[in-house]
Short mmCIF file of C-alpha atoms and ligand atoms in Angstrom, two decimals:
data_model
loop_
_atom_site.label_atom_id
_atom_site.label_comp_id
_atom_site.label_asym_id
_atom_site.label_seq_id
_atom_site.Cartn_x
_atom_site.Cartn_y
_atom_site.Cartn_z
CA MET A 1 5.43 3.27 -21.17
CA LYS A 2 6.70 -0.35 -21.04
CA PHE A 3 5.00 -2.94 -23.18
CA PHE A 4 4.44 -6.54 -21.86
CA LEU A 5 2.94 -9.34 -23.82
CA ASP A 6 -0.02 -11.08 -22.13
CA THR A 7 0.47 -14.70 -23.32
CA ALA A 8 2.26 -18.06 -22.44
CA ASN A 9 2.72 -18.70 -26.22
CA ILE A 10 6.46 -18.84 -26.75
CA ASP A 11 6.15 -18.21 -30.64
CA GLU A 12 4.07 -15.09 -30.10
CA ILE A 13 6.74 -13.89 -27.50
CA ARG A 14 9.66 -14.54 -29.83
CA GLU A 15 7.92 -12.72 -32.63
CA ALA A 16 7.19 -9.65 -30.30
CA ASN A 17 10.69 -9.79 -28.86
CA ALA A 18 12.35 -9.62 -32.36
CA THR A 19 10.83 -6.09 -32.81
CA GLY A 20 13.09 -4.93 -29.80
CA LEU A 21 10.06 -3.21 -28.33
CA LEU A 22 8.98 -5.86 -25.72
CA ASP A 23 9.76 -5.20 -22.07
CA GLY A 24 8.30 -8.12 -20.32
CA VAL A 25 5.62 -10.94 -20.26
CA THR A 26 2.51 -11.64 -18.12
CA THR A 27 0.94 -14.99 -17.75
CA ASN A 28 -1.97 -16.34 -15.71
CA PRO A 29 -3.47 -19.74 -15.09
CA SER A 30 -5.76 -19.48 -18.02
CA LEU A 31 -3.03 -18.48 -20.34
CA ILE A 32 -0.84 -21.44 -19.06
CA LYS A 33 -3.89 -23.80 -19.72
CA LYS A 34 -4.14 -22.26 -23.32
CA SER A 35 -0.46 -23.03 -23.85
CA GLY A 36 -1.07 -26.66 -23.23
CA ARG A 37 2.34 -26.89 -21.63
CA ASP A 38 4.00 -27.66 -18.31
CA PHE A 39 3.92 -24.61 -16.12
CA PHE A 40 7.67 -24.65 -14.93
CA GLU A 41 8.92 -25.62 -18.46
CA VAL A 42 7.08 -22.91 -20.34
CA ILE A 43 7.87 -20.09 -17.60
CA THR A 44 11.58 -21.21 -17.64
CA GLU A 45 11.65 -20.75 -21.47
CA ILE A 46 9.86 -17.39 -21.43
CA ALA A 47 12.24 -16.18 -18.78
CA LYS A 48 15.19 -17.06 -20.99
CA GLU A 49 13.76 -15.53 -24.11
CA VAL A 50 12.70 -12.17 -22.40
CA LYS A 51 15.16 -10.05 -20.48
CA GLY A 52 12.44 -8.06 -18.62
CA PRO A 53 10.02 -9.06 -15.80
CA VAL A 54 8.11 -12.30 -16.51
CA SER A 55 4.83 -12.79 -14.32
CA ALA A 56 4.19 -16.34 -12.99
CA GLU A 57 1.01 -16.56 -10.99
CA THR A 58 0.53 -18.48 -7.69
CA VAL A 59 -2.74 -20.56 -7.53
CA ALA A 60 -3.06 -21.19 -3.61
CA HIS A 61 -5.69 -18.99 -1.68
CA ASP A 62 -3.92 -19.13 1.66
CA HIS A 63 -0.82 -17.08 2.68
CA GLU A 64 1.37 -20.05 3.77
CA THR A 65 0.93 -22.09 0.66
CA MET A 66 0.93 -19.01 -1.65
CA LEU A 67 4.20 -18.00 -0.14
CA LYS A 68 5.74 -21.43 -0.77
CA GLU A 69 4.51 -21.35 -4.32
CA GLY A 70 5.93 -17.78 -4.84
CA LEU A 71 9.40 -18.72 -3.37
CA LYS A 72 9.54 -21.71 -5.83
CA CYS A 73 8.50 -19.61 -8.84
CA ALA A 74 11.02 -16.89 -7.89
CA LYS A 75 13.76 -19.57 -8.13
CA ILE A 76 13.08 -20.12 -11.82
CA ALA A 77 14.93 -17.11 -12.90
CA ASP A 78 16.07 -13.58 -11.68
CA ASN A 79 13.53 -11.88 -13.86
CA ILE A 80 10.44 -13.49 -12.51
CA ALA A 81 7.75 -11.46 -10.90
CA VAL A 82 5.56 -13.46 -8.63
CA LYS A 83 1.74 -12.77 -9.32
CA VAL A 84 -0.57 -12.89 -6.29
CA PRO A 85 -4.35 -12.13 -6.19
CA LEU A 86 -5.57 -8.91 -4.48
CA THR A 87 -6.94 -10.66 -1.38
CA ILE A 88 -5.86 -10.23 2.23
CA GLU A 89 -3.76 -13.49 1.93
CA GLY A 90 -2.39 -12.26 -1.38
CA LEU A 91 -1.26 -8.89 0.18
CA LYS A 92 0.37 -10.76 3.20
CA THR A 93 2.28 -12.80 0.64
CA CYS A 94 3.19 -9.64 -1.35
CA LYS A 95 4.63 -8.17 1.72
CA ALA A 96 6.63 -11.41 2.59
CA LEU A 97 7.99 -11.94 -0.94
CA ARG A 98 9.06 -8.13 -1.25
CA ALA A 99 11.03 -8.54 2.07
CA GLU A 100 12.92 -11.21 0.28
CA GLY A 101 13.81 -8.77 -2.63
CA ILE A 102 11.41 -10.63 -5.10
CA MET A 103 9.24 -8.72 -7.61
CA VAL A 104 5.60 -8.97 -6.93
CA ASN A 105 2.68 -8.28 -9.35
CA VAL A 106 -0.61 -8.00 -7.54
CA THR A 107 -3.45 -9.15 -9.99
CA LEU A 108 -7.24 -9.15 -10.22
CA CYS A 109 -7.37 -5.44 -9.13
CA PHE A 110 -10.85 -3.81 -9.75
CA SER A 111 -10.88 -0.78 -7.33
CA ALA A 112 -8.60 2.15 -6.39
CA ASN A 113 -8.80 1.05 -2.77
CA GLN A 114 -7.49 -2.30 -3.68
CA ALA A 115 -4.61 -0.63 -5.48
CA LEU A 116 -3.88 1.56 -2.50
CA LEU A 117 -3.64 -1.69 -0.33
CA ALA A 118 -1.19 -3.17 -2.93
CA ALA A 119 1.09 -0.15 -2.84
CA LYS A 120 1.11 -0.18 1.04
CA ALA A 121 2.01 -3.88 0.76
CA GLY A 122 5.16 -2.90 -1.39
CA ALA A 123 3.91 -4.35 -4.67
CA THR A 124 6.29 -3.87 -7.64
CA PHE A 125 3.43 -3.93 -9.92
CA ILE A 126 -0.51 -3.55 -9.63
CA SER A 127 -2.64 -5.03 -12.28
CA PRO A 128 -6.05 -3.37 -12.78
CA PHE A 129 -8.11 -5.26 -15.27
CA VAL A 130 -9.61 -2.67 -17.61
CA GLY A 131 -11.41 -4.84 -20.24
CA ARG A 132 -13.17 -6.77 -17.52
CA HIS A 133 -14.26 -3.56 -16.06
CA ASP A 134 -15.52 -2.42 -19.45
CA ASP A 135 -17.33 -5.81 -19.76
CA ILE A 136 -19.69 -4.93 -16.96
CA GLY A 137 -20.40 -1.32 -18.05
CA PHE A 138 -17.78 0.50 -16.05
CA ASP A 139 -15.12 2.61 -17.82
CA GLY A 140 -11.82 0.75 -16.86
CA MET A 141 -9.82 3.74 -17.71
CA ASP A 142 -11.47 5.68 -14.84
CA LEU A 143 -10.01 3.21 -12.47
CA ILE A 144 -6.47 3.74 -13.95
CA GLN A 145 -6.82 7.60 -13.67
CA ASP A 146 -7.92 7.25 -9.92
CA ILE A 147 -4.96 4.87 -9.19
CA ARG A 148 -2.48 7.32 -11.01
CA THR A 149 -3.85 10.20 -8.85
CA ILE A 150 -3.64 8.26 -5.63
CA TYR A 151 -0.10 6.90 -6.28
CA ASP A 152 1.09 10.25 -7.43
CA ASN A 153 -0.38 11.87 -4.21
CA TYR A 154 1.61 9.64 -1.97
CA GLU A 155 4.67 9.08 -4.29
CA PHE A 156 4.15 5.23 -4.23
CA ASN A 157 6.68 3.36 -6.41
CA THR A 158 4.22 0.64 -7.39
CA GLN A 159 4.09 0.56 -11.10
CA ILE A 160 0.67 0.64 -12.76
CA LEU A 161 0.45 -2.33 -15.09
CA VAL A 162 -2.73 -2.08 -17.22
CA ALA A 163 -4.04 -5.46 -17.75
CA SER A 164 -7.01 -7.19 -19.56
CA VAL A 165 -6.34 -4.86 -22.54
CA ARG A 166 -8.53 -5.56 -25.43
CA HIS A 167 -7.75 -2.85 -28.18
CA PRO A 168 -5.28 -0.17 -29.02
CA VAL A 169 -7.49 2.50 -27.61
CA HIS A 170 -6.90 1.22 -24.16
CA ILE A 171 -3.21 1.65 -24.70
CA HIS A 172 -3.57 5.20 -26.06
CA GLN A 173 -5.70 6.04 -23.07
CA ALA A 174 -3.40 4.44 -20.59
CA ALA A 175 -0.58 6.33 -22.06
CA LEU A 176 -2.24 9.71 -21.75
CA ILE A 177 -3.01 8.89 -18.10
CA GLY A 178 0.63 8.08 -17.53
CA ALA A 179 0.35 4.31 -16.72
CA ASP A 180 3.77 2.61 -16.32
CA VAL A 181 3.16 -0.55 -18.18
CA ALA A 182 0.47 -2.10 -20.41
CA THR A 183 0.21 -5.82 -20.97
CA PHE A 184 -1.78 -7.02 -24.08
CA PRO A 185 -2.30 -10.02 -26.36
CA ALA A 186 -0.05 -10.32 -29.53
CA ASP A 187 -2.75 -9.25 -31.95
CA VAL A 188 -3.09 -5.99 -30.08
CA MET A 189 0.62 -5.40 -30.45
CA LYS A 190 0.39 -5.75 -34.19
CA LYS A 191 -2.46 -3.45 -34.42
CA LEU A 192 -0.68 -0.66 -32.62
CA ALA A 193 1.65 0.03 -35.73
CA ASN A 194 -1.23 -0.19 -38.15
CA HIS A 195 -2.70 2.97 -39.63
CA PRO A 196 -4.41 2.99 -43.15
CA LEU A 197 -2.75 6.35 -44.08
CA THR A 198 0.64 5.04 -43.40
CA THR A 199 -0.13 1.81 -45.63
CA ASN A 200 -1.74 4.21 -48.32
CA GLY A 201 1.23 6.66 -48.13
CA LEU A 202 3.77 3.79 -48.52
CA ALA A 203 1.91 2.41 -51.40
CA ALA A 204 1.92 5.91 -53.17
CA PHE A 205 5.66 6.26 -52.53
CA ASP A 206 6.38 2.87 -53.96
CA LYS A 207 4.36 3.69 -57.09
CA ASP A 208 6.06 7.01 -57.57
CA TRP A 209 9.43 5.57 -56.75
CA ALA A 210 9.04 2.77 -59.24
CA ALA A 211 8.30 5.33 -62.00
CA THR A 212 11.61 7.06 -61.37
CA GLY A 213 13.52 3.85 -62.31
CA PHE A 214 16.09 4.68 -59.78
CA SER A 215 17.42 2.34 -57.00
CA ILE A 216 19.25 3.38 -53.80
CA LEU A 217 21.29 0.21 -53.56
O1 G3P B 1 -3.14 -11.55 -17.50
C1 G3P B 1 -4.08 -10.80 -16.89
C2 G3P B 1 -5.18 -10.13 -17.77
O2 G3P B 1 -4.60 -9.34 -18.67
C3 G3P B 1 -6.03 -11.06 -18.43
O3 G3P B 1 -7.15 -10.32 -18.87
O4 G3P B 1 -9.58 -10.25 -19.30
O5 G3P B 1 -7.94 -10.72 -21.42
O6 G3P B 1 -8.42 -12.38 -19.52
P1 G3P B 1 -8.30 -10.91 -19.82
#
């Protein structure tokens, strides 16, 4: 499974990238606002820092303007994936950008039928939002399972990018289902490695090793 960081905070991205485990980054208008930085400046910096796909989101609602925005974003760097919303206008833009060989991440997906449309539009990535689904009492992972089944039934190449991830259990479940990518905040990435028995085990080894008086180096 590929790991993307869901942030426009360059410090968080650098820290995660230093682990060697980061495969890409996703941003959205709310994360750009949170960064407090100029859109093109921050996306350019992120695309330099990370080798993998960096999602930059369009904000127009009509196809013509969205396409212009998408083509401008794609010029920032070769690893830009243009994010468009799952609307008819967004799907038209997805098809047009894919025809230009540009990576497209179709976002704000909340149903399997929407994901089917995005695959038919040739999307590189589909971003179903599991956390926001959970927020209204649905199990977001049921959506991921349905999309996985449909995409496998028709051998669609669109990658399932699990978004709106809130905790490590979302990543565990997404991996069991066979999602291609998960994007998540920096704090969730840190929690992935944490396990109390690992911490306790290391402390016990440290204590026992100290008692030996040996040193390896
Ligand atoms: O970037 C898209 C998505 O991951 C945002 O999700 O629900 O945390 O705002 P959320």
